[in-house]
Amino acid sequence: FLKENRILNSAELDLVFINIEEILQVQQDFLQELKSNPQRQAVNIFLDHCDNDWKEYGKFFRGFTTSTETRLRIKSTNSEFKRVMIQFSLDDCLITPIQRIPRYGLLFQAMIAENRKAGNQDCTL
């Protein structure tokens, strides 16, 4: 949309969205494996993906400051981009990958607590 409507050029798109398509693919692969292996513990599937797939998050983290600076710069000179940022809450969408990894830790802690509450005192994920 942004490229087709000439709101951003290719270089700006790369700076703004970093590797968001690769992160989407990581999440889709992770979800697919969770669905196809319900007998495996989620944390083990997560750890299997850590070695390769989750490195995409590192790339995103490293590029996030530049992405933010680029969005601010473009927004100040491009009213159409500013409109799109507001309409689609672009800043909120782009912070999601930054927030995702810590949420997994919280999820696993909650799963352990629930298992212990259910009587499985030796529960480890």
Short mmCIF file of N, CA and C in Angstrom, two decimals:
data_model
loop_
_atom_site.label_atom_id
_atom_site.label_comp_id
_atom_site.label_asym_id
_atom_site.label_seq_id
_atom_site.Cartn_x
_atom_site.Cartn_y
_atom_site.Cartn_z
N PHE A 1 0.82 -1.18 0.00
CA PHE A 1 0.00 0.00 0.00
C PHE A 1 0.87 1.26 0.00
N LEU A 2 1.81 1.33 0.92
CA LEU A 2 2.66 2.51 1.01
C LEU A 2 3.53 2.68 -0.23
N LYS A 3 4.00 1.56 -0.76
CA LYS A 3 4.84 1.63 -1.96
C LYS A 3 3.98 1.87 -3.20
N GLU A 4 2.91 1.13 -3.33
CA GLU A 4 2.05 1.24 -4.51
C GLU A 4 1.48 2.65 -4.66
N ASN A 5 1.17 3.28 -3.55
CA ASN A 5 0.62 4.64 -3.58
C ASN A 5 1.70 5.71 -3.50
N ARG A 6 2.94 5.27 -3.60
CA ARG A 6 4.10 6.18 -3.62
C ARG A 6 4.17 7.08 -2.39
N ILE A 7 3.74 6.53 -1.27
CA ILE A 7 3.83 7.26 -0.01
C ILE A 7 5.24 7.14 0.54
N LEU A 8 5.84 5.95 0.38
CA LEU A 8 7.23 5.70 0.77
C LEU A 8 7.95 5.03 -0.39
N ASN A 9 9.24 5.31 -0.50
CA ASN A 9 10.03 4.60 -1.50
C ASN A 9 10.59 3.31 -0.87
N SER A 10 11.25 2.50 -1.66
CA SER A 10 11.75 1.20 -1.18
C SER A 10 12.73 1.35 -0.02
N ALA A 11 13.61 2.31 -0.10
CA ALA A 11 14.60 2.50 0.98
C ALA A 11 13.90 2.90 2.28
N GLU A 12 12.92 3.77 2.18
CA GLU A 12 12.17 4.18 3.38
C GLU A 12 11.39 3.01 3.95
N LEU A 13 10.79 2.21 3.10
CA LEU A 13 10.06 1.03 3.57
C LEU A 13 10.98 0.10 4.35
N ASP A 14 12.19 -0.12 3.82
CA ASP A 14 13.15 -1.00 4.51
C ASP A 14 13.53 -0.44 5.87
N LEU A 15 13.71 0.87 5.95
CA LEU A 15 14.09 1.49 7.23
C LEU A 15 12.93 1.48 8.23
N VAL A 16 11.74 1.70 7.75
CA VAL A 16 10.58 1.77 8.65
C VAL A 16 10.17 0.39 9.15
N PHE A 17 10.10 -0.58 8.24
CA PHE A 17 9.56 -1.89 8.61
C PHE A 17 10.63 -2.93 8.92
N ILE A 18 11.89 -2.58 8.74
CA ILE A 18 13.03 -3.43 9.05
C ILE A 18 12.82 -4.80 8.41
N ASN A 19 12.64 -5.84 9.22
CA ASN A 19 12.44 -7.21 8.71
C ASN A 19 11.12 -7.78 9.24
N ILE A 20 10.10 -6.97 9.23
CA ILE A 20 8.81 -7.37 9.81
C ILE A 20 8.21 -8.58 9.09
N GLU A 21 8.46 -8.72 7.80
CA GLU A 21 7.93 -9.89 7.08
C GLU A 21 8.58 -11.17 7.56
N GLU A 22 9.87 -11.12 7.87
CA GLU A 22 10.55 -12.30 8.39
C GLU A 22 10.04 -12.66 9.78
N ILE A 23 9.76 -11.64 10.59
CA ILE A 23 9.21 -11.89 11.93
C ILE A 23 7.82 -12.52 11.83
N LEU A 24 7.03 -12.05 10.90
CA LEU A 24 5.72 -12.66 10.67
C LEU A 24 5.88 -14.13 10.31
N GLN A 25 6.84 -14.45 9.47
CA GLN A 25 7.07 -15.84 9.09
C GLN A 25 7.51 -16.68 10.29
N VAL A 26 8.37 -16.13 11.14
CA VAL A 26 8.80 -16.83 12.36
C VAL A 26 7.59 -17.17 13.22
N GLN A 27 6.71 -16.19 13.42
CA GLN A 27 5.53 -16.42 14.26
C GLN A 27 4.58 -17.43 13.63
N GLN A 28 4.42 -17.38 12.32
CA GLN A 28 3.55 -18.35 11.65
C GLN A 28 4.11 -19.76 11.76
N ASP A 29 5.44 -19.89 11.60
CA ASP A 29 6.08 -21.21 11.74
C ASP A 29 5.94 -21.74 13.16
N PHE A 30 6.15 -20.86 14.14
CA PHE A 30 6.04 -21.23 15.54
C PHE A 30 4.62 -21.69 15.86
N LEU A 31 3.63 -20.93 15.42
CA LEU A 31 2.24 -21.30 15.64
C LEU A 31 1.90 -22.63 14.98
N GLN A 32 2.37 -22.82 13.76
CA GLN A 32 2.11 -24.07 13.05
C GLN A 32 2.70 -25.26 13.80
N GLU A 33 3.90 -25.09 14.31
CA GLU A 33 4.52 -26.19 15.06
C GLU A 33 3.78 -26.46 16.37
N LEU A 34 3.33 -25.40 17.03
CA LEU A 34 2.53 -25.59 18.25
C LEU A 34 1.26 -26.38 17.95
N LYS A 35 0.59 -26.02 16.86
CA LYS A 35 -0.66 -26.69 16.49
C LYS A 35 -0.43 -28.14 16.06
N SER A 36 0.67 -28.39 15.38
CA SER A 36 0.90 -29.74 14.85
C SER A 36 1.57 -30.67 15.86
N ASN A 37 2.01 -30.14 16.99
CA ASN A 37 2.67 -30.95 18.02
C ASN A 37 2.08 -30.64 19.40
N PRO A 38 0.78 -30.88 19.60
CA PRO A 38 0.17 -30.52 20.88
C PRO A 38 0.73 -31.30 22.07
N GLN A 39 1.36 -32.44 21.79
CA GLN A 39 1.91 -33.23 22.89
C GLN A 39 3.25 -32.67 23.40
N ARG A 40 3.91 -31.85 22.61
CA ARG A 40 5.19 -31.26 23.03
C ARG A 40 4.93 -30.04 23.89
N GLN A 41 5.81 -29.81 24.84
CA GLN A 41 5.69 -28.64 25.68
C GLN A 41 6.07 -27.40 24.87
N ALA A 42 5.27 -26.36 25.04
CA ALA A 42 5.46 -25.12 24.27
C ALA A 42 6.85 -24.55 24.46
N VAL A 43 7.38 -24.66 25.65
CA VAL A 43 8.70 -24.09 25.90
C VAL A 43 9.78 -24.82 25.09
N ASN A 44 9.62 -26.11 24.89
CA ASN A 44 10.59 -26.86 24.09
C ASN A 44 10.53 -26.44 22.62
N ILE A 45 9.34 -26.23 22.13
CA ILE A 45 9.20 -25.74 20.75
C ILE A 45 9.81 -24.35 20.64
N PHE A 46 9.54 -23.52 21.64
CA PHE A 46 10.12 -22.17 21.68
C PHE A 46 11.65 -22.24 21.63
N LEU A 47 12.22 -23.11 22.46
CA LEU A 47 13.68 -23.23 22.51
C LEU A 47 14.26 -23.77 21.21
N ASP A 48 13.53 -24.68 20.57
CA ASP A 48 13.98 -25.18 19.26
C ASP A 48 14.10 -24.04 18.25
N HIS A 49 13.21 -23.09 18.35
CA HIS A 49 13.20 -21.97 17.41
C HIS A 49 14.21 -20.88 17.79
N CYS A 50 14.68 -20.89 19.01
CA CYS A 50 15.58 -19.82 19.47
C CYS A 50 16.86 -19.74 18.65
N ASP A 51 17.43 -20.85 18.32
CA ASP A 51 18.73 -20.84 17.66
C ASP A 51 18.73 -20.09 16.35
N ASN A 52 17.72 -20.26 15.54
CA ASN A 52 17.72 -19.65 14.21
C ASN A 52 16.63 -18.60 14.05
N ASP A 53 15.40 -19.01 14.21
CA ASP A 53 14.28 -18.14 13.90
C ASP A 53 14.24 -16.86 14.71
N TRP A 54 14.51 -16.96 15.99
CA TRP A 54 14.34 -15.79 16.85
C TRP A 54 15.43 -14.75 16.62
N LYS A 55 16.46 -15.11 15.85
CA LYS A 55 17.49 -14.12 15.51
C LYS A 55 16.90 -12.97 14.71
N GLU A 56 15.80 -13.23 14.04
CA GLU A 56 15.12 -12.16 13.30
C GLU A 56 14.69 -11.04 14.25
N TYR A 57 14.34 -11.40 15.48
CA TYR A 57 13.97 -10.38 16.46
C TYR A 57 15.17 -9.50 16.79
N GLY A 58 16.35 -10.09 16.87
CA GLY A 58 17.55 -9.31 17.13
C GLY A 58 17.78 -8.27 16.04
N LYS A 59 17.58 -8.68 14.80
CA LYS A 59 17.70 -7.73 13.68
C LYS A 59 16.69 -6.59 13.83
N PHE A 60 15.48 -6.96 14.21
CA PHE A 60 14.45 -5.94 14.38
C PHE A 60 14.82 -4.99 15.52
N PHE A 61 15.27 -5.55 16.65
CA PHE A 61 15.65 -4.71 17.80
C PHE A 61 16.75 -3.73 17.41
N ARG A 62 17.76 -4.24 16.69
CA ARG A 62 18.88 -3.37 16.30
C ARG A 62 18.45 -2.25 15.35
N GLY A 63 17.43 -2.49 14.55
CA GLY A 63 16.99 -1.48 13.60
C GLY A 63 15.86 -0.59 14.09
N PHE A 64 15.38 -0.84 15.30
CA PHE A 64 14.18 -0.14 15.76
C PHE A 64 14.40 1.35 15.97
N THR A 65 15.54 1.75 16.51
CA THR A 65 15.81 3.18 16.73
C THR A 65 15.84 3.91 15.39
N THR A 66 16.51 3.33 14.41
CA THR A 66 16.55 3.94 13.08
C THR A 66 15.15 4.00 12.49
N SER A 67 14.36 2.95 12.68
CA SER A 67 12.98 2.94 12.20
C SER A 67 12.19 4.09 12.82
N THR A 68 12.31 4.26 14.11
CA THR A 68 11.58 5.32 14.81
C THR A 68 12.02 6.69 14.31
N GLU A 69 13.31 6.90 14.20
CA GLU A 69 13.82 8.18 13.70
C GLU A 69 13.34 8.44 12.27
N THR A 70 13.33 7.40 11.45
CA THR A 70 12.87 7.53 10.06
C THR A 70 11.39 7.89 10.01
N ARG A 71 10.59 7.22 10.83
CA ARG A 71 9.15 7.53 10.85
C ARG A 71 8.91 8.98 11.26
N LEU A 72 9.64 9.45 12.27
CA LEU A 72 9.48 10.84 12.72
C LEU A 72 9.88 11.83 11.62
N ARG A 73 10.98 11.53 10.96
CA ARG A 73 11.46 12.41 9.90
C ARG A 73 10.46 12.47 8.74
N ILE A 74 10.01 11.31 8.29
CA ILE A 74 9.08 11.27 7.16
C ILE A 74 7.74 11.90 7.54
N LYS A 75 7.29 11.62 8.75
CA LYS A 75 6.00 12.15 9.20
C LYS A 75 6.01 13.69 9.20
N SER A 76 7.17 14.27 9.48
CA SER A 76 7.24 15.74 9.54
C SER A 76 7.19 16.39 8.16
N THR A 77 7.46 15.63 7.11
CA THR A 77 7.47 16.21 5.76
C THR A 77 6.46 15.58 4.81
N ASN A 78 5.81 14.51 5.22
CA ASN A 78 4.93 13.77 4.32
C ASN A 78 3.57 13.61 5.01
N SER A 79 2.62 14.47 4.65
CA SER A 79 1.32 14.45 5.32
C SER A 79 0.54 13.17 5.06
N GLU A 80 0.73 12.56 3.89
CA GLU A 80 0.04 11.30 3.60
C GLU A 80 0.56 10.17 4.50
N PHE A 81 1.87 10.13 4.71
CA PHE A 81 2.43 9.13 5.62
C PHE A 81 1.93 9.38 7.05
N LYS A 82 1.88 10.62 7.44
CA LYS A 82 1.37 10.95 8.78
C LYS A 82 -0.06 10.45 8.94
N ARG A 83 -0.89 10.65 7.92
CA ARG A 83 -2.27 10.18 7.96
C ARG A 83 -2.34 8.66 8.11
N VAL A 84 -1.50 7.96 7.33
CA VAL A 84 -1.46 6.49 7.39
C VAL A 84 -0.99 6.02 8.76
N MET A 85 0.03 6.70 9.31
CA MET A 85 0.52 6.32 10.64
C MET A 85 -0.57 6.41 11.68
N ILE A 86 -1.37 7.47 11.60
CA ILE A 86 -2.45 7.65 12.58
C ILE A 86 -3.57 6.65 12.31
N GLN A 87 -3.98 6.53 11.06
CA GLN A 87 -5.10 5.65 10.71
C GLN A 87 -4.84 4.20 11.10
N PHE A 88 -3.60 3.73 10.89
CA PHE A 88 -3.29 2.32 11.16
C PHE A 88 -2.50 2.12 12.46
N SER A 89 -2.40 3.17 13.28
CA SER A 89 -1.64 3.08 14.54
C SER A 89 -0.29 2.40 14.31
N LEU A 90 0.43 2.89 13.32
CA LEU A 90 1.67 2.25 12.89
C LEU A 90 2.70 2.13 14.01
N ASP A 91 2.84 3.17 14.83
CA ASP A 91 3.81 3.08 15.94
C ASP A 91 3.45 1.93 16.89
N ASP A 92 2.17 1.79 17.19
CA ASP A 92 1.73 0.71 18.07
C ASP A 92 2.00 -0.66 17.46
N CYS A 93 1.76 -0.77 16.16
CA CYS A 93 2.00 -2.05 15.47
C CYS A 93 3.49 -2.41 15.47
N LEU A 94 4.33 -1.41 15.26
CA LEU A 94 5.76 -1.71 15.15
C LEU A 94 6.44 -1.94 16.49
N ILE A 95 5.81 -1.58 17.59
CA ILE A 95 6.40 -1.87 18.91
C ILE A 95 6.10 -3.31 19.32
N THR A 96 5.10 -3.93 18.70
CA THR A 96 4.67 -5.28 19.09
C THR A 96 5.80 -6.30 19.09
N PRO A 97 6.64 -6.38 18.05
CA PRO A 97 7.74 -7.36 18.12
C PRO A 97 8.70 -7.12 19.30
N ILE A 98 8.88 -5.87 19.68
CA ILE A 98 9.75 -5.55 20.82
C ILE A 98 9.13 -6.11 22.10
N GLN A 99 7.83 -6.07 22.20
CA GLN A 99 7.13 -6.52 23.40
C GLN A 99 6.91 -8.03 23.45
N ARG A 100 6.99 -8.69 22.31
CA ARG A 100 6.61 -10.10 22.23
C ARG A 100 7.52 -11.03 23.04
N ILE A 101 8.81 -10.91 22.92
CA ILE A 101 9.73 -11.85 23.57
C ILE A 101 9.57 -11.85 25.09
N PRO A 102 9.53 -10.69 25.76
CA PRO A 102 9.31 -10.74 27.21
C PRO A 102 7.98 -11.38 27.60
N ARG A 103 7.00 -11.28 26.73
CA ARG A 103 5.69 -11.88 27.01
C ARG A 103 5.76 -13.40 27.06
N TYR A 104 6.66 -13.98 26.28
CA TYR A 104 6.80 -15.43 26.34
C TYR A 104 7.29 -15.87 27.72
N GLY A 105 8.23 -15.15 28.28
CA GLY A 105 8.68 -15.47 29.63
C GLY A 105 7.55 -15.41 30.63
N LEU A 106 6.72 -14.39 30.53
CA LEU A 106 5.57 -14.25 31.42
C LEU A 106 4.58 -15.40 31.21
N LEU A 107 4.37 -15.78 29.96
CA LEU A 107 3.47 -16.89 29.65
C LEU A 107 3.96 -18.18 30.30
N PHE A 108 5.25 -18.47 30.16
CA PHE A 108 5.79 -19.71 30.72
C PHE A 108 5.73 -19.69 32.25
N GLN A 109 5.97 -18.55 32.86
CA GLN A 109 5.84 -18.45 34.32
C GLN A 109 4.40 -18.71 34.75
N ALA A 110 3.45 -18.17 34.02
CA ALA A 110 2.03 -18.39 34.34
C ALA A 110 1.66 -19.86 34.17
N MET A 111 2.20 -20.49 33.13
CA MET A 111 1.91 -21.91 32.92
C MET A 111 2.45 -22.76 34.07
N ILE A 112 3.65 -22.45 34.53
CA ILE A 112 4.22 -23.17 35.67
C ILE A 112 3.35 -22.97 36.90
N ALA A 113 2.94 -21.74 37.17
CA ALA A 113 2.11 -21.45 38.34
C ALA A 113 0.79 -22.21 38.27
N GLU A 114 0.17 -22.24 37.11
CA GLU A 114 -1.11 -22.95 36.96
C GLU A 114 -0.93 -24.46 37.16
N ASN A 115 0.15 -25.01 36.63
CA ASN A 115 0.40 -26.43 36.81
C ASN A 115 0.64 -26.76 38.28
N ARG A 116 1.37 -25.91 38.97
CA ARG A 116 1.61 -26.14 40.40
C ARG A 116 0.33 -26.01 41.20
N LYS A 117 -0.50 -25.04 40.82
CA LYS A 117 -1.78 -24.87 41.51
C LYS A 117 -2.67 -26.10 41.30
N ALA A 118 -2.51 -26.75 40.15
CA ALA A 118 -3.29 -27.94 39.85
C ALA A 118 -2.73 -29.19 40.52
N GLY A 119 -1.63 -29.02 41.25
CA GLY A 119 -1.10 -30.15 42.01
C GLY A 119 0.18 -30.73 41.46
N ASN A 120 0.70 -30.25 40.39
CA ASN A 120 1.93 -30.74 39.82
C ASN A 120 3.10 -29.90 40.34
N GLN A 121 3.56 -30.22 41.54
CA GLN A 121 4.61 -29.43 42.20
C GLN A 121 5.97 -29.54 41.51
N ASP A 122 6.17 -30.60 40.75
CA ASP A 122 7.45 -30.79 40.07
C ASP A 122 7.45 -30.20 38.65
N CYS A 123 6.46 -29.40 38.37
CA CYS A 123 6.31 -28.89 37.01
C CYS A 123 7.47 -28.00 36.61
N THR A 124 8.08 -28.35 35.52
CA THR A 124 9.03 -27.48 34.85
C THR A 124 8.67 -27.51 33.38
N LEU A 125 8.84 -26.40 32.74
CA LEU A 125 8.53 -26.36 31.32
C LEU A 125 9.80 -26.59 30.56
#
